[in-house]
CSV table of C-alpha atoms in Angstrom, one decimal:
chain,number,residue,atom,x,y,z
G,1,MET,CA,17.7,-47.3,-37.4
G,2,ARG,CA,20.1,-44.9,-36.3
G,3,TYR,CA,17.6,-43.0,-34.3
G,4,LEU,CA,16.8,-46.4,-32.3
G,5,VAL,CA,20.3,-46.9,-31.7
G,6,ALA,CA,21.0,-43.0,-30.3
G,7,SER,CA,17.8,-43.7,-28.2
G,8,PHE,CA,19.0,-47.0,-26.8
G,9,LEU,CA,22.4,-45.4,-25.8
G,10,CYS,CA,20.6,-42.5,-24.2
G,11,LEU,CA,18.7,-45.1,-22.1
G,12,LEU,CA,21.7,-46.8,-21.0
G,13,ALA,CA,23.4,-43.4,-20.1
G,14,PHE,CA,20.4,-42.5,-17.8
G,15,SER,CA,19.2,-45.8,-16.1
G,16,SER,CA,19.2,-44.2,-12.8
G,17,ALA,CA,15.7,-43.7,-11.0
G,18,ALA,CA,16.7,-39.9,-10.3
G,19,TYR,CA,16.8,-37.9,-13.2
G,20,ALA,CA,18.3,-34.5,-13.8
G,21,LYS,CA,16.1,-31.8,-15.4
G,22,THR,CA,16.7,-30.9,-19.1
G,23,LYS,CA,18.1,-27.5,-20.1
G,24,VAL,CA,15.8,-25.7,-22.7
G,25,ASP,CA,17.3,-23.1,-25.0
G,26,ILE,CA,14.2,-20.8,-24.4
G,27,TYR,CA,15.9,-17.5,-26.1
G,28,HIS,CA,16.9,-18.9,-29.5
G,29,VAL,CA,14.2,-18.7,-32.2
G,30,GLU,CA,14.0,-18.8,-36.0
G,31,VAL,CA,11.2,-17.4,-37.9
G,32,PRO,CA,10.4,-17.2,-41.6
G,33,MET,CA,10.5,-13.7,-43.2
G,34,THR,CA,7.3,-12.3,-44.4
G,35,ASP,CA,6.8,-9.9,-47.4
G,36,VAL,CA,5.5,-6.9,-45.3
G,37,LYS,CA,6.7,-3.3,-45.4
G,38,ASN,CA,9.3,-3.8,-42.4
G,39,PRO,CA,10.2,-7.6,-42.8
G,40,LYS,CA,13.2,-7.3,-40.1
G,41,THR,CA,11.0,-5.7,-37.4
G,42,GLU,CA,8.1,-8.2,-38.0
G,43,ALA,CA,10.6,-11.2,-37.8
G,44,TRP,CA,12.0,-9.5,-34.5
G,45,SER,CA,8.4,-9.2,-33.1
G,46,GLN,CA,7.3,-12.8,-34.0
G,47,GLY,CA,10.6,-14.1,-32.4
G,48,LEU,CA,10.0,-11.9,-29.1
G,49,GLU,CA,6.3,-13.4,-29.0
G,50,LYS,CA,7.7,-17.0,-29.5
G,51,VAL,CA,10.4,-16.3,-26.8
G,52,LEU,CA,8.1,-14.9,-24.2
G,53,ILE,CA,5.6,-17.5,-24.4
G,54,ARG,CA,8.4,-20.2,-24.2
G,55,ALA,CA,9.9,-18.4,-21.1
G,56,SER,CA,6.5,-17.7,-19.4
G,57,GLY,CA,4.5,-20.9,-20.4
G,58,ASP,CA,1.6,-18.5,-21.2
G,59,THR,CA,0.2,-17.9,-24.9
G,60,LYS,CA,-1.7,-15.2,-23.5
G,61,ILE,CA,1.3,-13.4,-22.5
G,62,VAL,CA,1.3,-11.5,-25.6
G,63,LYS,CA,-2.3,-9.6,-25.0
G,64,ASN,CA,-0.5,-8.1,-21.7
G,65,ALA,CA,-0.6,-4.5,-22.1
G,66,VAL,CA,3.2,-4.0,-21.5
G,67,VAL,CA,4.2,-6.9,-23.8
G,68,LYS,CA,2.0,-5.0,-26.5
G,69,LYS,CA,3.9,-2.0,-26.1
G,70,ALA,CA,7.2,-4.0,-26.0
G,71,LEU,CA,6.5,-5.8,-29.3
G,72,THR,CA,6.4,-2.5,-31.0
G,73,ASP,CA,10.0,-1.9,-30.7
G,74,PRO,CA,11.5,-5.4,-30.3
G,75,SER,CA,15.0,-4.8,-31.2
G,76,ASP,CA,15.8,-3.7,-27.7
G,77,TYR,CA,15.7,-7.4,-26.5
G,78,LEU,CA,17.8,-8.8,-29.1
G,79,ALA,CA,21.3,-10.1,-28.3
G,80,GLN,CA,22.0,-11.1,-31.8
G,81,PHE,CA,20.5,-12.0,-35.2
G,82,GLU,CA,21.3,-13.3,-38.6
G,83,SER,CA,19.6,-14.1,-41.7
G,84,GLY,CA,18.9,-17.8,-42.3
G,85,SER,CA,17.1,-20.5,-44.3
G,86,LEU,CA,13.8,-22.3,-42.9
G,87,ASP,CA,12.1,-25.0,-45.4
G,88,ASN,CA,14.1,-23.5,-48.3
G,89,ALA,CA,12.8,-19.9,-47.8
G,90,PRO,CA,14.5,-16.9,-45.9
G,91,SER,CA,14.4,-16.8,-42.4
G,92,MET,CA,15.5,-14.8,-39.4
G,93,VAL,CA,17.8,-16.3,-36.7
G,94,MET,CA,17.6,-14.7,-33.3
G,95,GLU,CA,19.0,-14.7,-29.9
G,96,PHE,CA,17.5,-12.8,-27.2
G,97,ASN,CA,18.8,-11.1,-24.1
G,98,PRO,CA,17.9,-13.4,-21.2
G,99,VAL,CA,18.3,-10.6,-18.4
G,100,GLN,CA,15.9,-8.4,-21.0
G,101,ILE,CA,13.2,-10.8,-21.3
G,102,GLN,CA,13.1,-11.8,-17.6
G,103,SER,CA,12.7,-7.7,-16.8
G,104,LEU,CA,10.2,-7.6,-19.3
G,105,LEU,CA,8.1,-10.6,-17.6
G,106,SER,CA,8.9,-8.9,-14.2
G,107,GLN,CA,7.2,-5.5,-15.6
G,108,ALA,CA,4.4,-7.5,-17.2
G,109,HIS,CA,3.7,-9.4,-13.8
G,110,ALA,CA,4.0,-12.5,-15.5
G,111,ILE,CA,5.7,-15.8,-14.3
G,112,PHE,CA,9.3,-17.1,-15.3
G,113,TRP,CA,9.8,-20.6,-16.3
G,114,PRO,CA,13.2,-21.5,-15.7
G,115,GLN,CA,15.2,-23.2,-18.3
G,116,GLU,CA,15.8,-26.6,-16.1
G,117,ARG,CA,12.6,-28.2,-17.0
G,118,LYS,CA,11.1,-31.5,-16.5
G,119,SER,CA,11.2,-34.0,-19.2
G,120,VAL,CA,7.8,-35.9,-20.1
G,121,LEU,CA,7.3,-39.4,-21.9
G,122,VAL,CA,4.4,-38.8,-24.1
G,123,TRP,CA,2.3,-41.6,-25.1
G,124,VAL,CA,0.1,-40.9,-27.9
G,125,ILE,CA,-3.1,-43.2,-28.7
G,126,GLU,CA,-5.0,-42.4,-31.7
G,127,ASP,CA,-8.6,-43.6,-32.6
G,128,ALA,CA,-9.8,-43.2,-36.0
G,129,ASN,CA,-12.9,-45.4,-37.3
G,130,PHE,CA,-12.5,-47.4,-34.2
G,131,GLU,CA,-9.1,-48.2,-35.0
G,132,ARG,CA,-6.5,-47.5,-32.5
G,133,GLN,CA,-2.8,-47.0,-32.8
G,134,ILE,CA,0.1,-46.1,-30.3
G,135,GLY,CA,2.3,-43.3,-31.5
G,136,TRP,CA,5.9,-44.6,-31.4
G,137,GLU,CA,8.8,-42.5,-32.1
G,138,GLN,CA,9.2,-43.3,-35.8
G,139,SER,CA,5.8,-44.6,-36.1
G,140,GLY,CA,4.3,-41.8,-38.7
G,141,LEU,CA,1.2,-41.3,-36.8
G,142,ASP,CA,-0.7,-38.3,-38.0
G,143,SER,CA,-0.6,-37.0,-34.4
G,144,ILE,CA,3.4,-37.2,-33.9
G,145,VAL,CA,4.5,-34.2,-35.8
G,146,PRO,CA,2.3,-31.4,-34.6
G,147,LEU,CA,3.0,-32.9,-31.2
G,148,GLN,CA,6.7,-32.7,-31.7
G,149,HIS,CA,6.0,-28.8,-33.1
G,150,ALA,CA,3.8,-28.0,-30.3
G,151,ALA,CA,6.3,-29.3,-27.7
G,152,GLN,CA,9.2,-27.5,-29.2
G,153,ALA,CA,7.4,-24.1,-29.3
G,154,ALA,CA,6.5,-24.3,-25.6
G,155,GLY,CA,9.7,-25.3,-24.7
G,156,LEU,CA,8.5,-28.5,-23.1
G,157,PRO,CA,11.1,-31.4,-23.2
G,158,ILE,CA,9.4,-34.5,-24.6
G,159,THR,CA,10.5,-38.1,-25.1
G,160,LEU,CA,8.6,-40.4,-27.5
G,161,PRO,CA,8.5,-44.3,-26.6
G,162,LEU,CA,10.6,-46.2,-29.2
G,163,GLY,CA,8.1,-48.7,-29.9
G,164,ASP,CA,10.7,-51.8,-30.1
G,165,MET,CA,10.0,-55.3,-28.8
G,166,ASP,CA,10.0,-54.2,-25.0
G,167,ASP,CA,7.6,-51.6,-25.5
G,168,MET,CA,5.1,-53.8,-27.5
G,169,THR,CA,5.6,-56.6,-25.0
G,170,GLN,CA,4.5,-54.5,-22.0
G,171,ILE,CA,1.7,-52.1,-23.3
G,172,SER,CA,-0.9,-52.5,-25.7
G,173,ALA,CA,-3.7,-49.5,-27.5
G,174,PRO,CA,-6.2,-51.1,-25.5
G,175,ASP,CA,-4.3,-50.7,-22.3
G,176,LEU,CA,-3.4,-47.0,-23.1
G,177,TRP,CA,-6.9,-46.3,-24.2
G,178,GLY,CA,-8.5,-47.9,-21.3
G,179,GLY,CA,-6.3,-45.9,-18.7
G,180,PHE,CA,-4.7,-48.9,-17.1
G,181,ASP,CA,-1.9,-47.6,-14.8
G,182,GLU,CA,-0.1,-51.0,-14.2
G,183,PRO,CA,1.0,-51.6,-17.9
G,184,LEU,CA,1.4,-47.9,-18.2
G,185,THR,CA,3.9,-47.7,-15.3
G,186,LYS,CA,5.8,-50.8,-16.2
G,187,ALA,CA,6.3,-49.6,-19.9
G,188,SER,CA,7.5,-46.3,-18.9
G,189,LYS,CA,10.0,-47.4,-16.3
G,190,ARG,CA,12.6,-47.7,-18.7
G,191,TYR,CA,12.6,-44.0,-19.8
G,192,PRO,CA,14.7,-41.5,-18.0
G,193,VAL,CA,11.7,-38.9,-17.4
G,194,ASP,CA,10.2,-36.8,-14.8
G,195,GLY,CA,6.6,-37.2,-15.8
G,196,VAL,CA,4.3,-39.1,-18.0
G,197,LEU,CA,1.6,-37.6,-20.2
G,198,VAL,CA,-1.1,-39.9,-22.0
G,199,LEU,CA,-2.6,-38.2,-25.2
G,200,LYS,CA,-6.0,-39.9,-26.2
G,201,VAL,CA,-6.9,-38.8,-30.0
G,202,THR,CA,-10.0,-39.2,-31.2
G,203,ARG,CA,-10.4,-38.3,-35.0
G,204,MET,CA,-13.5,-36.6,-36.2
G,205,GLY,CA,-13.3,-36.2,-39.9
G,206,ASP,CA,-10.9,-33.1,-40.3
G,207,GLY,CA,-10.7,-32.5,-36.7
G,208,ALA,CA,-9.8,-34.2,-33.1
G,209,GLN,CA,-10.7,-34.3,-29.8
G,210,VAL,CA,-7.7,-34.9,-27.4
G,211,GLU,CA,-7.9,-36.1,-23.7
G,212,TRP,CA,-4.6,-35.7,-21.9
G,213,ILE,CA,-3.7,-37.1,-18.6
G,214,LEU,CA,-0.5,-36.2,-16.7
G,215,HIS,CA,1.5,-38.0,-14.1
G,216,ASP,CA,3.6,-35.4,-12.8
G,217,MET,CA,6.4,-37.8,-11.1
G,218,VAL,CA,9.0,-40.3,-12.2
G,219,PRO,CA,7.5,-43.5,-13.4
G,220,ASN,CA,9.2,-45.4,-10.5
G,221,LYS,CA,6.5,-43.7,-8.3
G,222,MET,CA,3.5,-43.6,-10.3
G,223,ASP,CA,1.9,-46.3,-8.3
G,224,MET,CA,1.9,-44.0,-5.4
G,225,GLN,CA,0.1,-41.2,-7.0
G,226,SER,CA,-3.3,-40.5,-5.9
G,227,LYS,CA,-4.7,-38.4,-9.0
G,228,PRO,CA,-3.3,-37.4,-12.1
G,229,ILE,CA,-3.9,-34.0,-13.7
G,230,SER,CA,-6.1,-34.1,-16.9
G,231,GLY,CA,-8.1,-31.8,-19.6
G,232,SER,CA,-9.4,-31.9,-22.7
G,233,THR,CA,-9.4,-30.0,-26.2
G,234,GLU,CA,-11.2,-30.1,-29.3
G,235,GLY,CA,-10.6,-28.8,-32.8
G,236,LYS,CA,-8.3,-29.2,-36.1
G,237,LEU,CA,-5.8,-32.1,-35.2
G,238,SER,CA,-2.8,-29.7,-34.8
G,239,ASP,CA,-4.7,-27.1,-33.0
G,240,SER,CA,-6.1,-29.7,-30.3
G,241,ILE,CA,-2.9,-31.4,-29.8
G,242,GLU,CA,-1.2,-27.7,-29.7
G,243,LEU,CA,-3.7,-26.6,-27.1
G,244,ALA,CA,-3.5,-29.8,-25.0
G,245,ILE,CA,0.4,-29.2,-24.7
G,246,GLN,CA,0.1,-25.7,-24.1
G,247,GLN,CA,-2.2,-26.6,-21.1
G,248,VAL,CA,0.4,-29.0,-20.0
G,249,SER,CA,3.2,-26.5,-20.4
G,250,GLU,CA,1.3,-23.7,-18.3
G,251,TYR,CA,0.9,-26.3,-15.5
G,252,TYR,CA,4.2,-26.7,-15.5
G,253,ALA,CA,5.3,-23.3,-15.7
G,254,LYS,CA,3.2,-22.4,-12.7
G,255,GLN,CA,4.5,-25.4,-10.6
G,256,ASN,CA,8.1,-24.4,-11.4
G,257,LYS,CA,8.1,-20.7,-11.3
G,258,VAL,CA,10.6,-18.5,-9.9
G,259,ALA,CA,10.5,-14.8,-9.0
G,260,VAL,CA,12.3,-12.4,-11.5
G,261,ASN,CA,13.8,-9.2,-10.2
G,262,GLN,CA,14.1,-6.3,-12.6
G,263,ALA,CA,17.1,-4.6,-13.4
G,264,THR,CA,18.1,-1.5,-11.5
G,265,ASP,CA,18.5,0.4,-14.7
G,266,ASP,CA,15.0,-0.4,-15.7
G,267,THR,CA,13.4,1.7,-13.1
G,268,LEU,CA,13.7,5.3,-12.1
G,269,LEU,CA,12.0,8.1,-9.7
G,270,ALA,CA,10.8,10.9,-12.3
G,271,ASN,CA,9.8,14.3,-10.4
G,272,PHE,CA,7.4,16.5,-11.9
G,273,SER,CA,6.5,20.4,-10.6
G,274,GLY,CA,3.9,22.5,-11.8
G,275,ILE,CA,1.2,20.1,-11.2
G,276,HIS,CA,-1.5,22.6,-9.8
G,277,THR,CA,-4.9,21.0,-10.5
G,278,ALA,CA,-6.2,17.2,-10.9
G,279,LYS,CA,-6.3,17.8,-14.7
G,280,ASP,CA,-2.8,18.3,-14.7
G,281,PHE,CA,-2.0,15.1,-12.8
G,282,PHE,CA,-4.1,12.9,-14.9
G,283,THR,CA,-2.6,14.6,-18.3
G,284,LEU,CA,0.9,13.7,-16.9
G,285,GLU,CA,0.2,10.3,-15.9
G,286,GLN,CA,-1.5,9.5,-19.4
G,287,LEU,CA,1.5,11.5,-21.1
G,288,LEU,CA,3.8,8.8,-19.6
G,289,LYS,CA,1.9,6.0,-19.8
G,290,ASP,CA,1.9,6.6,-23.8
G,291,LEU,CA,5.7,7.0,-24.2
G,292,SER,CA,7.0,3.6,-25.8
G,293,SER,CA,9.7,3.7,-23.2
G,294,VAL,CA,7.5,3.3,-20.2
G,295,ALA,CA,6.0,0.1,-19.2
G,296,ALA,CA,4.2,1.1,-16.0
G,297,VAL,CA,3.6,4.3,-14.1
G,298,GLN,CA,2.9,4.4,-10.0
G,299,VAL,CA,2.5,7.5,-7.7
G,300,HIS,CA,5.5,7.4,-5.3
G,301,GLN,CA,4.9,10.9,-3.8
G,302,ILE,CA,2.8,13.9,-3.7
G,303,GLN,CA,4.4,17.0,-2.2
G,304,GLY,CA,3.0,20.8,-2.9
G,305,ASP,CA,2.8,20.9,-6.7
G,306,THR,CA,4.9,18.2,-7.2
G,307,VAL,CA,4.3,14.7,-8.1
G,308,ILE,CA,6.9,12.0,-8.0
G,309,PHE,CA,6.3,8.8,-10.1
G,310,ASN,CA,8.1,5.4,-10.0
G,311,ILE,CA,8.2,4.4,-13.6
G,312,ASP,CA,9.3,1.3,-14.9
G,313,LEU,CA,10.8,1.4,-18.1
G,314,LEU,CA,10.7,-1.0,-21.3
G,315,SER,CA,14.1,0.2,-22.3
G,316,ASN,CA,16.7,2.7,-20.8
G,317,ILE,CA,17.0,5.9,-19.0
G,318,ASN,CA,18.7,7.5,-22.0
G,319,GLU,CA,15.9,6.7,-24.4
G,320,PHE,CA,13.0,7.9,-21.8
G,321,LYS,CA,15.0,11.3,-21.5
G,322,GLN,CA,14.9,11.4,-25.3
G,323,GLU,CA,11.2,10.8,-25.5
G,324,ALA,CA,10.4,13.2,-22.9
G,325,ALA,CA,12.7,15.9,-24.3
G,326,LYS,CA,10.5,15.7,-27.5
G,327,ASN,CA,7.4,16.5,-25.5
G,328,ARG,CA,6.8,20.5,-25.3
G,329,GLN,CA,4.8,20.0,-22.0
G,330,LEU,CA,7.8,18.8,-20.1
G,331,VAL,CA,11.1,20.6,-19.3
G,332,LYS,CA,14.0,18.9,-17.9
G,333,SER,CA,15.2,20.6,-14.7
G,334,ASP,CA,17.9,20.3,-12.2
G,335,ALA,CA,17.6,18.5,-8.9
G,336,PRO,CA,16.4,21.1,-6.3
G,337,LYS,CA,18.7,22.2,-3.4
G,338,PRO,CA,18.2,20.3,-0.2
G,339,GLU,CA,16.3,22.8,1.7
G,340,VAL,CA,13.5,21.2,3.9
G,341,VAL,CA,9.9,21.8,2.6
G,342,SER,CA,7.0,21.2,4.7
G,343,ALA,CA,4.5,18.7,3.3
G,344,ALA,CA,1.2,20.6,1.9
G,345,PRO,CA,-1.8,19.5,-0.2
G,346,LEU,CA,-1.8,20.5,-3.9
G,347,GLN,CA,-2.9,24.1,-4.9
G,348,ALA,CA,-6.3,25.5,-3.5
G,349,ASP,CA,-7.9,25.5,-6.9
G,350,ILE,CA,-8.1,21.6,-6.7
G,351,SER,CA,-11.4,20.5,-5.0
G,352,THR,CA,-11.4,18.2,-1.9
G,353,GLN,CA,-12.7,15.6,-4.4
G,354,GLU,CA,-10.4,16.1,-6.9
G,355,THR,CA,-7.5,15.7,-4.4
G,356,LYS,CA,-9.0,12.3,-3.0
G,357,ALA,CA,-8.9,11.0,-6.7
G,358,ILE,CA,-5.3,11.8,-7.1
G,359,SER,CA,-4.0,10.7,-3.3
G,360,THR,CA,-6.2,7.6,-2.5
G,361,ASP,CA,-3.7,5.0,-0.9
G,362,VAL,CA,-0.8,7.3,-1.9
G,363,PRO,CA,0.9,8.5,1.4
G,364,VAL,CA,2.0,12.4,1.5
G,365,SER,CA,5.3,12.3,3.3
G,366,ALA,CA,8.3,15.0,3.7
G,367,PRO,CA,10.9,14.9,1.3
G,368,LYS,CA,13.4,11.8,0.9
G,369,GLN,CA,16.9,12.1,2.5
G,370,ALA,CA,20.0,12.5,0.2
G,371,ASP,CA,20.6,8.8,0.4
G,372,ASP,CA,17.4,8.3,-1.7
G,373,GLN,CA,18.6,10.7,-4.5
G,374,SER,CA,19.9,7.7,-6.7
G,375,LYS,CA,21.2,7.9,-10.2
G,376,ASN,CA,18.0,6.7,-11.5
G,377,GLN,CA,16.2,10.1,-10.5
G,378,LEU,CA,14.9,12.8,-13.1
G,379,TRP,CA,13.4,16.2,-12.4
G,380,PHE,CA,11.0,18.1,-14.8
G,381,GLU,CA,8.9,20.9,-14.9
G,382,MET,CA,5.6,20.6,-16.6
G,383,LYS,CA,4.0,23.7,-18.8
């Protein structure tokens, strides 16, 4: 009963036709501790995965090469953590650093779905053996719990209909299953939401087929919408519902994405001298890509036997320096004196074809002026 009262008071508080978006805590996560060799690191990695999926709206983000590398050292992205208890079992409670997470998404060329998100009213209609039931907030329908878990994991704010007398007199199971817009609009108008989602769940033994229909607008304007967004999934009940919510979340993430700027301490220009052949160039490039502190490597400039790389970092410059110092092929050197050196191609023992392989689409220019000598610039000699 207290849940019904709380929901009723919430409805009274938000009776306006224009609703504010819901702020989602995407950086806080709790995962169960597992019995593995390094349980703390494993928990951090699982937590980072969950946060990145929630922050990007993309479940495939964990397959990104930059993200895969970041998951090997997840502690760089943690703000704080502590031990907890989840379902009477040990867990890890984590808070991740928003700036670091957004920087990682930028390095991975992924989108960022802001914390201020549209809230969605979800009508569930379940068909099992030709018996159709609506999933109310407290109905106990099998689809409700996996729906709530999936929405929480995705960071999608949802509201379930109360199932009180008003709902029951305005909409019925045949209305929802038949896709009739008028009763759906009428029943949805009382809820302070930004969109309306209908999940039609057909139970098939242990599995289910889910058809979803999303009206991406406030209920008061649903009658003006030309065509809703839709999709379908199939599998185990929980899996098919989870996939449907993922598809809806991905849609919202793409519709509401924002650009994220990388922190200045996460990029550097690294100058490498002693690059005499194409083999030297490709060896160096691969060496840099293999460093755990490196997210991505791009050629910035080629001049004589020196190559300047623009390097995106997963950690910070100090960690990059420490990693580079451990490699015998790289020797840290001082910044060169500001003499003017004319631009020239790589040494003569590199063939024309090899030179093209290195410098395609890479402009070869005169040395940068002193104002380009930032603190995020390093010099090395390759042995």
